[in-house]
Short mmCIF file of C-alpha atoms and ligand atoms in Angstrom, two decimals:
data_model
loop_
_atom_site.label_atom_id
_atom_site.label_comp_id
_atom_site.label_asym_id
_atom_site.label_seq_id
_atom_site.Cartn_x
_atom_site.Cartn_y
_atom_site.Cartn_z
CA MET A 1 66.63 93.99 54.60
CA ASN A 2 64.69 93.94 51.19
CA ILE A 3 65.40 96.50 48.53
CA THR A 4 62.47 97.24 45.93
CA ILE A 5 63.71 97.44 42.62
CA ALA A 6 63.18 101.15 41.38
CA GLU A 7 60.14 101.62 39.35
CA ASN A 8 62.08 102.50 35.94
CA LEU A 9 64.28 99.63 36.08
CA LYS A 10 63.62 96.69 33.92
CA ARG A 11 65.62 93.37 33.62
CA PRO A 12 66.72 93.06 29.96
CA GLU A 13 64.78 90.89 27.72
CA PRO A 14 65.74 87.17 27.95
CA LYS A 15 66.80 87.14 24.48
CA ALA A 16 69.10 89.71 24.54
CA LEU A 17 70.68 88.69 27.74
CA ALA A 18 71.01 85.10 26.07
CA SER A 19 72.68 86.75 22.87
CA THR A 20 75.01 89.03 25.37
CA LEU A 21 76.22 85.86 27.16
CA GLU A 22 76.77 83.95 23.94
CA GLN A 23 79.03 86.74 22.70
CA LEU A 24 80.79 87.00 26.00
CA ALA A 25 81.42 83.38 26.28
CA ALA A 26 83.10 83.62 22.74
CA ARG A 27 85.24 86.41 23.84
CA PHE A 28 86.06 85.41 27.19
CA GLY A 29 85.79 81.41 27.48
CA ASN A 30 86.25 80.41 30.97
CA ARG A 31 87.04 84.03 32.24
CA LEU A 32 83.03 84.35 31.65
CA VAL A 33 81.39 82.78 35.19
CA THR A 34 78.14 82.19 35.51
CA SER A 35 77.73 80.02 38.58
CA LEU A 36 75.41 81.02 41.40
CA ALA A 37 78.15 80.88 43.89
CA VAL A 38 80.41 83.16 42.26
CA ARG A 39 77.49 85.38 40.95
CA GLU A 40 76.31 85.93 44.87
CA GLN A 41 80.06 86.53 45.84
CA HIS A 42 79.92 89.50 43.38
CA GLY A 43 76.57 90.90 44.62
CA HIS A 44 76.40 92.93 48.26
CA THR A 45 77.82 90.80 51.00
CA THR A 46 78.85 93.31 53.58
CA THR A 47 75.70 94.03 55.44
CA TRP A 48 72.09 92.91 55.88
CA LEU A 49 71.00 94.60 52.66
CA GLN A 50 69.64 91.82 50.31
CA ASN A 51 72.08 90.25 47.83
CA GLN A 52 71.27 90.66 44.34
CA PRO A 53 73.56 88.85 42.01
CA PRO A 54 74.50 89.71 38.33
CA ASP A 55 73.72 87.34 35.54
CA ALA A 56 77.49 86.78 34.99
CA VAL A 57 80.93 87.94 36.06
CA VAL A 58 83.90 88.45 33.47
CA MET A 59 87.46 88.60 34.75
CA ALA A 60 88.82 91.38 33.19
CA GLN A 61 92.73 91.43 32.60
CA GLU A 62 93.11 94.54 30.49
CA THR A 63 91.75 97.71 29.34
CA ALA A 64 90.35 95.95 25.85
CA ASP A 65 88.53 93.50 28.03
CA ILE A 66 86.57 96.06 29.81
CA GLN A 67 85.77 98.00 26.35
CA ASP A 68 84.37 94.68 24.91
CA VAL A 69 82.21 93.98 27.62
CA VAL A 70 80.79 97.40 27.55
CA ARG A 71 80.39 97.25 23.76
CA ILE A 72 78.68 93.84 23.92
CA CYS A 73 76.38 94.85 26.55
CA ALA A 74 75.58 98.17 25.05
CA LYS A 75 74.44 96.71 21.86
CA ASN A 76 72.05 94.59 23.90
CA GLY A 77 70.93 97.02 26.53
CA VAL A 78 72.40 94.92 29.36
CA PRO A 79 73.54 96.60 32.60
CA VAL A 80 77.40 96.47 33.42
CA ILE A 81 78.57 96.68 37.12
CA ALA A 82 81.99 97.25 37.84
CA PHE A 83 83.55 95.15 40.86
CA GLY A 84 86.80 96.26 42.89
CA THR A 85 86.79 94.12 45.88
CA GLY A 86 83.11 94.13 46.91
CA THR A 87 83.53 95.88 50.49
CA SER A 88 81.37 98.88 49.86
CA LEU A 89 78.57 98.95 52.26
CA GLU A 90 75.59 100.52 50.74
CA GLY A 91 74.82 98.01 48.03
CA GLN A 92 76.92 99.54 45.37
CA VAL A 93 77.78 96.38 43.71
CA ASN A 94 74.31 94.85 43.52
CA ALA A 95 72.74 94.09 40.31
CA PRO A 96 68.96 94.85 40.98
CA ALA A 97 68.15 94.51 36.95
CA GLY A 98 70.66 91.77 36.50
CA GLY A 99 73.57 92.32 33.88
CA VAL A 100 77.25 91.57 33.71
CA CYS A 101 79.69 92.27 36.40
CA ILE A 102 83.04 93.19 35.36
CA ASP A 103 85.39 91.96 38.08
CA LEU A 104 88.74 94.13 38.05
CA ARG A 105 90.87 92.20 40.62
CA ASP A 106 93.13 90.85 37.95
CA MET A 107 93.74 94.36 36.50
CA ASN A 108 96.24 94.81 39.41
CA LYS A 109 99.35 96.21 37.81
CA VAL A 110 101.48 99.14 38.98
CA LEU A 111 102.09 100.69 35.53
CA ALA A 112 104.53 103.38 36.69
CA VAL A 113 105.85 105.29 39.68
CA HIS A 114 107.47 108.85 39.30
CA ALA A 115 109.31 109.21 42.59
CA GLU A 116 110.77 112.25 41.75
CA ASP A 117 107.01 113.65 40.90
CA LEU A 118 105.39 111.81 43.80
CA ASP A 119 102.79 110.21 41.75
CA CYS A 120 102.18 106.88 40.42
CA VAL A 121 99.94 105.14 37.35
CA ILE A 122 98.12 102.15 38.34
CA GLU A 123 95.25 99.58 37.14
CA PRO A 124 92.05 99.95 39.18
CA GLY A 125 92.42 96.31 40.76
CA VAL A 126 95.33 97.40 42.62
CA THR A 127 94.48 97.25 46.42
CA ARG A 128 95.65 99.88 48.64
CA LYS A 129 97.88 97.47 50.76
CA ALA A 130 99.51 96.00 47.67
CA LEU A 131 100.41 99.61 46.41
CA ASN A 132 101.97 100.68 49.77
CA GLU A 133 104.04 97.48 49.69
CA TYR A 134 105.16 98.00 46.52
CA LEU A 135 105.94 101.73 47.23
CA ARG A 136 107.80 100.88 50.57
CA ASP A 137 111.23 100.62 49.37
CA GLN A 138 111.17 103.76 47.70
CA GLY A 139 110.22 105.46 50.78
CA LEU A 140 106.82 106.38 49.55
CA PHE A 141 103.22 105.76 50.56
CA PHE A 142 99.46 106.32 49.39
CA PRO A 143 97.77 107.67 52.61
CA ILE A 144 93.91 106.93 52.16
CA ASP A 145 93.21 103.96 54.65
CA PRO A 146 89.58 102.75 54.32
CA GLY A 147 90.08 99.86 56.98
CA ALA A 148 89.26 97.28 54.13
CA ASP A 149 91.99 96.41 51.66
CA ALA A 150 89.70 97.93 48.89
CA SER A 151 90.86 98.33 45.33
CA LEU A 152 91.92 101.81 44.13
CA GLY A 153 89.33 101.82 41.57
CA GLY A 154 86.47 101.08 44.23
CA MET A 155 88.18 103.72 46.40
CA ALA A 156 87.84 106.17 43.76
CA SER A 157 84.55 105.21 42.77
CA THR A 158 83.04 105.72 46.26
CA ARG A 159 85.28 108.86 47.19
CA ALA A 160 86.43 106.63 49.90
CA SER A 161 88.50 108.17 52.75
CA GLY A 162 89.13 106.82 56.46
CA THR A 163 91.69 107.34 59.56
CA ASN A 164 94.13 109.42 57.64
CA ALA A 165 91.90 111.89 56.01
CA VAL A 166 91.91 114.72 58.23
CA ARG A 167 95.72 115.11 57.32
CA TYR A 168 95.70 113.78 53.69
CA GLY A 169 92.23 114.31 52.60
CA THR A 170 90.14 111.89 50.87
CA MET A 171 90.27 110.24 47.12
CA ARG A 172 89.08 113.40 45.98
CA ASP A 173 92.16 115.01 47.16
CA ASN A 174 94.70 112.32 45.80
CA VAL A 175 93.61 111.22 42.32
CA LEU A 176 95.48 113.37 39.48
CA ALA A 177 93.65 111.70 36.47
CA LEU A 178 91.79 108.88 35.32
CA LYS A 179 91.11 106.80 32.07
CA VAL A 180 87.57 105.93 31.96
CA VAL A 181 85.76 103.43 29.42
CA ARG A 182 82.37 105.07 28.16
CA GLY A 183 79.14 103.85 27.04
CA ASP A 184 80.36 103.17 23.57
CA GLY A 185 83.55 101.40 24.63
CA GLU A 186 85.82 104.34 24.02
CA ILE A 187 88.05 105.74 26.56
CA ILE A 188 87.96 109.32 28.10
CA THR A 189 91.10 110.62 29.81
CA THR A 190 90.33 113.15 32.60
CA GLY A 191 93.63 114.88 33.38
CA THR A 192 97.33 114.54 33.21
CA ARG A 193 100.23 114.05 35.83
CA ALA A 194 100.19 117.93 36.25
CA LYS A 195 99.48 118.59 40.18
CA LYS A 196 97.09 121.20 39.10
CA SER A 197 95.13 122.06 35.81
CA SER A 198 92.56 124.83 34.77
CA ALA A 199 91.86 122.73 31.48
CA GLY A 200 88.20 122.63 30.93
CA TYR A 201 85.33 120.76 33.10
CA ASP A 202 86.63 118.70 35.94
CA LEU A 203 85.88 115.40 34.49
CA THR A 204 88.40 113.52 37.06
CA HIS A 205 86.22 114.45 40.08
CA LEU A 206 82.74 113.87 38.18
CA PHE A 207 83.94 110.26 38.18
CA ILE A 208 85.22 110.27 41.70
CA GLY A 209 82.25 109.03 43.91
CA ALA A 210 80.30 108.20 40.71
CA GLU A 211 79.89 104.60 41.86
CA GLY A 212 80.53 103.23 38.50
CA THR A 213 77.30 104.64 37.23
CA LEU A 214 79.06 106.83 34.67
CA GLY A 215 81.60 104.47 33.29
CA ILE A 216 84.46 102.10 34.25
CA ILE A 217 87.71 103.28 35.45
CA SER A 218 90.50 101.55 33.70
CA GLU A 219 93.59 103.50 34.89
CA ILE A 220 94.31 105.80 37.86
CA THR A 221 97.19 108.46 38.41
CA LEU A 222 97.54 109.18 42.06
CA LYS A 223 99.45 111.56 44.20
CA LEU A 224 101.76 109.82 46.88
CA ARG A 225 103.70 111.00 49.77
CA GLY A 226 107.03 110.34 51.47
CA ILE A 227 106.89 107.93 54.45
CA PRO A 228 107.05 110.10 57.54
CA GLU A 229 110.47 110.13 59.00
CA THR A 230 108.86 109.61 62.42
CA ILE A 231 105.33 108.25 63.59
CA ALA A 232 103.79 108.90 67.07
CA ALA A 233 100.90 107.11 68.42
CA ALA A 234 98.92 108.43 71.22
CA ALA A 235 96.00 107.75 73.45
CA CYS A 236 93.75 109.56 75.81
CA SER A 237 90.62 108.63 77.77
CA PHE A 238 87.95 111.20 78.42
CA GLU A 239 85.25 111.64 80.87
CA THR A 240 82.66 112.44 78.44
CA VAL A 241 82.22 112.25 74.57
CA ARG A 242 81.89 116.10 74.99
CA GLY A 243 85.20 116.43 76.56
CA ALA A 244 86.97 114.39 73.64
CA CYS A 245 85.01 116.21 70.94
CA GLN A 246 86.14 119.65 72.39
CA ALA A 247 89.83 118.37 72.44
CA VAL A 248 89.40 117.37 68.64
CA ILE A 249 88.08 120.87 67.89
CA LEU A 250 90.85 122.63 69.95
CA ALA A 251 93.58 120.47 68.01
CA ILE A 252 92.16 121.27 64.78
CA GLN A 253 91.34 125.04 65.43
CA THR A 254 95.08 125.43 66.71
CA GLY A 255 96.51 123.83 63.49
CA ILE A 256 98.15 120.80 65.03
CA PRO A 257 98.69 118.70 61.98
CA VAL A 258 97.10 115.34 63.59
CA ALA A 259 97.77 112.43 60.85
CA ARG A 260 94.83 110.58 62.46
CA ILE A 261 92.42 111.25 65.42
CA GLU A 262 89.56 108.61 66.15
CA LEU A 263 87.01 108.47 68.70
CA LEU A 264 85.60 105.29 70.30
CA ASN A 265 82.75 105.70 72.47
CA THR A 266 82.39 103.91 75.79
CA ALA A 267 80.16 101.16 74.20
CA GLN A 268 83.27 100.59 71.55
CA VAL A 269 86.01 100.50 74.45
CA LYS A 270 83.91 98.02 76.28
CA CYS A 271 83.68 95.95 73.27
CA CYS A 272 87.67 96.16 72.52
CA ASN A 273 88.48 95.40 76.30
CA ALA A 274 86.37 92.12 76.06
CA TYR A 275 87.45 91.24 72.64
CA SER A 276 91.10 92.08 72.70
CA LYS A 277 91.68 91.51 76.68
CA LEU A 278 92.60 95.07 77.13
CA THR A 279 91.89 97.17 80.36
CA LEU A 280 91.04 100.47 79.01
CA PRO A 281 88.99 102.90 81.30
CA GLU A 282 85.73 102.26 79.71
CA THR A 283 84.96 105.89 78.90
CA PRO A 284 85.32 107.59 75.56
CA LEU A 285 88.88 107.40 74.06
CA LEU A 286 90.80 109.36 71.66
CA LEU A 287 93.30 107.67 69.56
CA LEU A 288 96.02 109.92 67.74
CA GLU A 289 98.65 109.58 65.16
CA PHE A 290 101.24 112.52 64.36
CA HIS A 291 103.66 112.18 61.39
CA GLY A 292 106.78 114.31 61.08
CA THR A 293 110.36 114.62 62.14
CA ALA A 294 111.34 113.34 65.72
CA ALA A 295 111.22 117.08 66.94
CA ASP A 296 107.88 117.57 64.87
CA VAL A 297 105.82 114.73 66.63
CA ALA A 298 107.25 115.42 70.02
CA GLU A 299 105.66 118.88 69.69
CA GLN A 300 102.74 117.86 68.40
CA SER A 301 101.99 115.24 71.18
CA ARG A 302 103.13 117.58 73.80
CA ASN A 303 100.67 120.41 72.24
CA PHE A 304 97.64 117.80 72.02
CA GLY A 305 98.57 116.64 75.65
CA GLU A 306 97.90 120.20 77.02
CA ILE A 307 94.75 120.41 75.13
CA ALA A 308 93.57 116.97 76.52
CA ILE A 309 94.16 118.13 80.06
CA GLU A 310 92.08 121.41 79.47
CA CYS A 311 89.21 119.32 78.05
CA GLY A 312 89.09 116.96 81.12
CA GLY A 313 91.54 113.88 79.65
CA GLY A 314 92.92 111.54 81.70
CA ASP A 315 96.34 110.20 81.14
CA PHE A 316 97.96 111.02 77.79
CA THR A 317 100.10 108.26 76.49
CA TRP A 318 102.38 108.68 73.56
CA THR A 319 105.26 106.58 71.94
CA THR A 320 107.07 106.34 68.55
CA LYS A 321 108.09 102.71 69.27
CA PRO A 322 106.51 100.52 66.51
CA GLU A 323 105.43 97.77 68.85
CA ASP A 324 104.03 100.08 71.25
CA ARG A 325 102.17 101.97 68.80
CA THR A 326 100.57 98.84 67.46
CA LYS A 327 99.59 97.95 71.25
CA LEU A 328 97.93 101.52 71.76
CA TRP A 329 96.13 101.25 68.51
CA GLN A 330 94.95 97.62 69.14
CA ALA A 331 91.41 98.77 70.09
CA ARG A 332 91.04 100.60 66.94
CA HIS A 333 92.52 97.81 64.84
CA ASP A 334 90.02 95.13 66.46
CA ALA A 335 87.26 97.63 66.50
CA TYR A 336 84.91 95.82 63.59
CA TRP A 337 85.67 92.29 64.70
CA SER A 338 85.24 93.06 68.45
CA VAL A 339 81.47 94.42 67.24
CA LYS A 340 81.06 91.17 65.34
CA ALA A 341 82.00 89.05 68.11
CA LEU A 342 79.66 90.97 70.56
CA ARG A 343 76.41 89.20 69.35
CA PRO A 344 77.20 86.19 67.37
CA GLY A 345 74.84 85.69 64.61
CA ALA A 346 73.45 89.25 64.57
CA GLY A 347 73.56 91.34 61.31
CA VAL A 348 76.02 94.24 61.48
CA VAL A 349 75.36 97.32 59.54
CA ALA A 350 78.17 99.92 59.36
CA THR A 351 76.73 103.17 58.71
CA ASP A 352 78.48 106.91 58.46
CA VAL A 353 77.35 110.27 58.62
CA CYS A 354 79.57 113.46 58.79
CA VAL A 355 78.67 116.85 60.42
CA PRO A 356 80.63 120.27 60.80
CA ILE A 357 83.13 119.32 63.48
CA SER A 358 81.50 121.97 66.03
CA ARG A 359 78.21 119.94 65.92
CA LEU A 360 80.10 116.52 66.38
CA ALA A 361 79.48 116.31 70.33
CA ASP A 362 75.77 116.98 69.89
CA CYS A 363 75.41 114.48 67.18
CA VAL A 364 77.22 111.57 68.97
CA GLY A 365 75.60 112.50 72.17
CA GLU A 366 72.07 112.41 70.64
CA THR A 367 72.82 109.17 68.77
CA GLU A 368 74.11 107.49 72.05
CA ASP A 369 70.66 108.91 73.73
CA ASP A 370 68.57 107.54 70.79
CA LEU A 371 70.02 104.07 71.07
CA GLU A 372 69.23 103.73 74.49
CA ARG A 373 65.72 104.91 73.87
CA LEU A 374 65.46 102.40 70.98
CA ASN A 375 66.92 99.74 73.05
CA LEU A 376 69.57 99.05 70.45
CA MET A 377 73.18 98.04 70.44
CA SER A 378 75.63 100.12 68.21
CA PRO A 379 79.19 100.95 69.26
CA ILE A 380 80.48 104.32 67.64
CA VAL A 381 83.71 104.76 66.12
CA GLY A 382 84.67 108.24 64.44
CA HIS A 383 87.15 109.87 62.26
CA VAL A 384 86.41 112.68 64.40
CA GLY A 385 88.88 115.25 62.86
CA ASP A 386 86.25 115.33 59.99
CA GLY A 387 83.48 115.33 62.00
CA ASN A 388 82.58 111.95 60.44
CA PHE A 389 81.39 108.90 62.56
CA HIS A 390 80.20 105.19 62.03
CA CYS A 391 77.69 103.50 64.07
CA SER A 392 77.91 99.65 63.83
CA LEU A 393 74.22 98.53 64.47
CA LEU A 394 73.78 95.04 65.53
CA CYS A 395 70.26 93.53 65.02
CA ASP A 396 69.01 89.97 64.71
CA VAL A 397 67.44 89.86 61.19
CA ASN A 398 64.96 87.56 62.25
CA ASP A 399 63.51 89.79 64.63
CA ALA A 400 61.13 92.09 62.97
CA ASP A 401 60.54 94.44 65.84
CA GLU A 402 64.18 94.76 66.40
CA MET A 403 64.89 95.51 62.61
CA ALA A 404 62.06 98.16 62.48
CA ARG A 405 63.67 99.75 65.43
CA GLY A 406 67.04 99.48 63.86
CA GLU A 407 65.61 101.31 60.55
CA GLU A 408 64.08 104.05 62.44
CA PHE A 409 67.56 104.47 64.08
CA MET A 410 69.15 104.80 61.03
CA HIS A 411 66.68 106.90 59.47
CA ARG A 412 66.95 109.21 62.49
CA LEU A 413 70.46 109.37 62.43
CA VAL A 414 70.60 110.66 58.98
CA GLU A 415 67.97 113.35 59.71
CA ARG A 416 69.70 114.39 62.65
CA ALA A 417 73.14 114.76 60.67
CA GLN A 418 71.35 116.64 57.91
CA ALA A 419 69.65 118.95 60.38
CA MET A 420 73.02 119.94 61.54
CA ASP A 421 74.08 120.95 58.10
CA GLY A 422 75.93 117.51 57.51
CA THR A 423 75.78 114.72 55.12
CA CYS A 424 74.03 111.38 55.14
CA THR A 425 77.30 109.89 54.17
CA GLY A 426 81.00 111.09 54.66
CA GLU A 427 82.48 108.34 52.80
CA HIS A 428 80.52 105.20 52.27
CA GLY A 429 78.45 106.56 49.56
CA ILE A 430 74.80 106.28 48.31
CA GLY A 431 74.62 103.07 46.47
CA GLN A 432 71.03 101.86 47.01
CA GLY A 433 70.75 102.39 50.76
CA LYS A 434 71.11 105.94 51.08
CA GLN A 435 69.21 106.95 47.95
CA LYS A 436 66.21 108.23 49.79
CA TYR A 437 68.28 110.77 51.80
CA LEU A 438 69.66 112.51 48.72
CA LYS A 439 66.83 114.80 47.87
CA ALA A 440 66.42 116.18 51.63
CA GLU A 441 70.36 116.84 51.45
CA LEU A 442 70.80 118.68 48.18
CA GLY A 443 67.30 119.41 46.65
CA ALA A 444 65.36 118.36 43.68
CA GLU A 445 67.39 120.67 41.59
CA ALA A 446 70.54 118.93 42.32
CA LEU A 447 68.84 115.65 41.45
CA ASP A 448 67.72 116.82 38.17
CA ALA A 449 71.28 118.06 37.44
CA MET A 450 72.83 114.51 38.31
CA ARG A 451 69.99 112.81 36.19
CA ALA A 452 70.95 115.18 33.35
CA LEU A 453 74.88 114.31 33.61
CA LYS A 454 73.94 110.52 33.87
CA ARG A 455 71.54 110.79 30.80
CA ALA A 456 74.28 112.50 28.94
CA LEU A 457 77.13 110.01 29.85
CA ASP A 458 75.18 106.81 29.79
CA PRO A 459 71.85 107.60 27.77
CA GLN A 460 71.09 103.59 27.94
CA ASN A 461 71.42 103.57 31.55
CA ILE A 462 73.63 100.47 31.35
CA PHE A 463 76.19 101.65 33.94
CA ASN A 464 75.15 100.14 37.37
CA PRO A 465 71.75 101.06 37.07
CA GLY A 466 69.70 101.86 40.26
CA LYS A 467 72.34 103.41 42.11
CA ILE A 468 73.03 106.81 43.51
CA VAL A 469 70.21 109.02 41.96
CA PRO A 470 66.60 107.64 42.72
CA ALA A 471 64.31 107.58 39.63
CA ALA A 472 62.41 111.01 39.19
C1 FAD B 1 85.22 96.71 57.61
C2 FAD B 1 85.19 97.61 56.67
C3 FAD B 1 85.55 99.07 57.01
C4 FAD B 1 85.35 100.09 56.10
N1 FAD B 1 85.72 101.14 56.58
C5 FAD B 1 85.75 102.25 55.58
C6 FAD B 1 86.36 103.56 55.99
O1 FAD B 1 86.86 103.87 56.89
N2 FAD B 1 86.27 104.58 55.03
C7 FAD B 1 85.70 104.20 53.81
O2 FAD B 1 85.64 105.40 52.80
N3 FAD B 1 85.13 102.94 53.61
C8 FAD B 1 85.29 102.10 54.27
N4 FAD B 1 84.60 100.94 54.12
C9 FAD B 1 83.74 100.79 52.65
C10 FAD B 1 84.74 100.27 51.51
O3 FAD B 1 85.83 99.82 51.72
C11 FAD B 1 84.75 101.36 50.54
O4 FAD B 1 83.57 101.73 50.09
C12 FAD B 1 85.72 101.07 49.39
O5 FAD B 1 86.07 102.20 48.77
C13 FAD B 1 85.15 100.25 48.51
O6 FAD B 1 86.22 99.46 47.44
P1 FAD B 1 85.99 98.24 46.76
O7 FAD B 1 87.05 97.94 45.90
O8 FAD B 1 85.73 96.92 47.79
O9 FAD B 1 84.74 98.51 45.85
P2 FAD B 1 83.49 97.87 45.42
O10 FAD B 1 82.80 97.60 46.70
O11 FAD B 1 83.82 96.63 44.63
O12 FAD B 1 82.80 98.54 44.39
C14 FAD B 1 82.30 99.98 44.98
C15 FAD B 1 81.61 100.75 44.12
O13 FAD B 1 82.53 101.21 43.01
C16 FAD B 1 82.32 100.84 41.83
N5 FAD B 1 83.69 100.42 41.21
C17 FAD B 1 84.41 99.67 41.53
N6 FAD B 1 85.58 99.46 40.86
C18 FAD B 1 85.32 100.49 39.85
C19 FAD B 1 85.79 101.11 38.68
N7 FAD B 1 87.00 100.64 38.16
N8 FAD B 1 85.17 101.81 37.59
C20 FAD B 1 84.09 102.29 38.09
N9 FAD B 1 83.42 101.96 38.95
C21 FAD B 1 83.89 101.08 40.00
C22 FAD B 1 81.15 99.45 41.86
O14 FAD B 1 80.42 99.43 40.85
C23 FAD B 1 80.53 99.95 43.22
O15 FAD B 1 79.58 100.80 42.65
C24 FAD B 1 84.64 99.86 54.93
C25 FAD B 1 84.23 98.53 54.64
C26 FAD B 1 84.50 97.44 55.61
C27 FAD B 1 83.99 95.99 54.85
#
């Protein structure tokens, strides 16, 4: 899918760019890379949105590197795009006006763990899996799980969440403080390790979800949790999506502290059966996880089992044995790959919307009807405890008619969610792909406020230009 460069975006003057690259080469030597292959890997690669590579990539190793790239680029008016692991789905790492990408993957040190305070301080390139491996011996974990092994800097910048959010919240709820390199290369500290604070404007949350458009995060202080004593996994098939959603609503309303609650619609279950050689009933499926003491998880599982029967659920299975848990959740773990395998060669676009939980059944049901009407294939997976679900739309990118129907589908999906008082994205962010929906969701005044913030913090518009807020 082509993206037109926003009207107010201009590539830097060739002379300014050349001078920038010269200064960066002098400072970074072979840590400045300009080969096309590497530049393309640092543009958008995860969906069918067009790849727009930067002009160069700098491999940062410490905060001073970020500061120097920003200072050199700012002097020449050249864009700077932060890169975590590049798993974002809405074109966030693209460079529509060229510029310099700062690859933060080598800034991957855990700087401190304060076990007694349940927090840690890390560099932005630490990935969530690496962090959890590091923490495991101390009986601690970081709960946000977006599926991909994303960097914590990228996750903070997209306000990511995932399967655990129903119990542990999103990145918004789990970051205590940030250090951010601003446009003149100086560092902003947004908070401390205190669990709460009323000290001034909430800068931490301004940068969470800013997608690198306001500055580059160079250090993150995160909240941690104790690894639960017992984890139970559970699965239950339902006759209808409505029945499954009703069970989710009742579980949330009655205060069962589910740690994960995922919906797979019939199309997704069929996909998983075919890919993972499973024999699940080909109807909507709920997968759950409960965390706590052995007694807690037994009670939670029992209570949910009763709700499931009330809502037309079939056999309710639950287990605490690690190997059986993995088997029960196999379908969810393989969901993405099973969709990819369904139609080799087709492009996949993973899109997300989020609605108030009471509207979830309507939104999923109408979305399934729309797919049938448009003759499109898109299994649905949802973090349904939050009213958030993903469509993995499969389209042949060389088939103009199918692509047009795909675009119509995605547009109608967003309009449907917004009409239900929901949002065009629960967790993937705005990037380039969802800019056109912000005004309808928040209004012109909110966009003006965002533009004013952007101008105040990045007057030269060098930080990841062309993302989030569309030109006025
Ligand atoms: C298979 C798959 C499943 C996924 N499932 C989920 C899911 O369930 N939930 C979910 O939330 N997301 C999901 N995602 C999307 C993706 O994993 C998240 O958006 C993730 O947060 C991106 O992290 P990243 O390190 O890859 O960031 P990148 O893609 O590298 O960057 C994302 C944005 O953050 C900016 N950025 C990166 N690092 C910094 C920094 N240090 N300072 C300032 N800005 C920075 C970039 O400029 C860019 O705008 C999924 C992706 C895939 C491929």
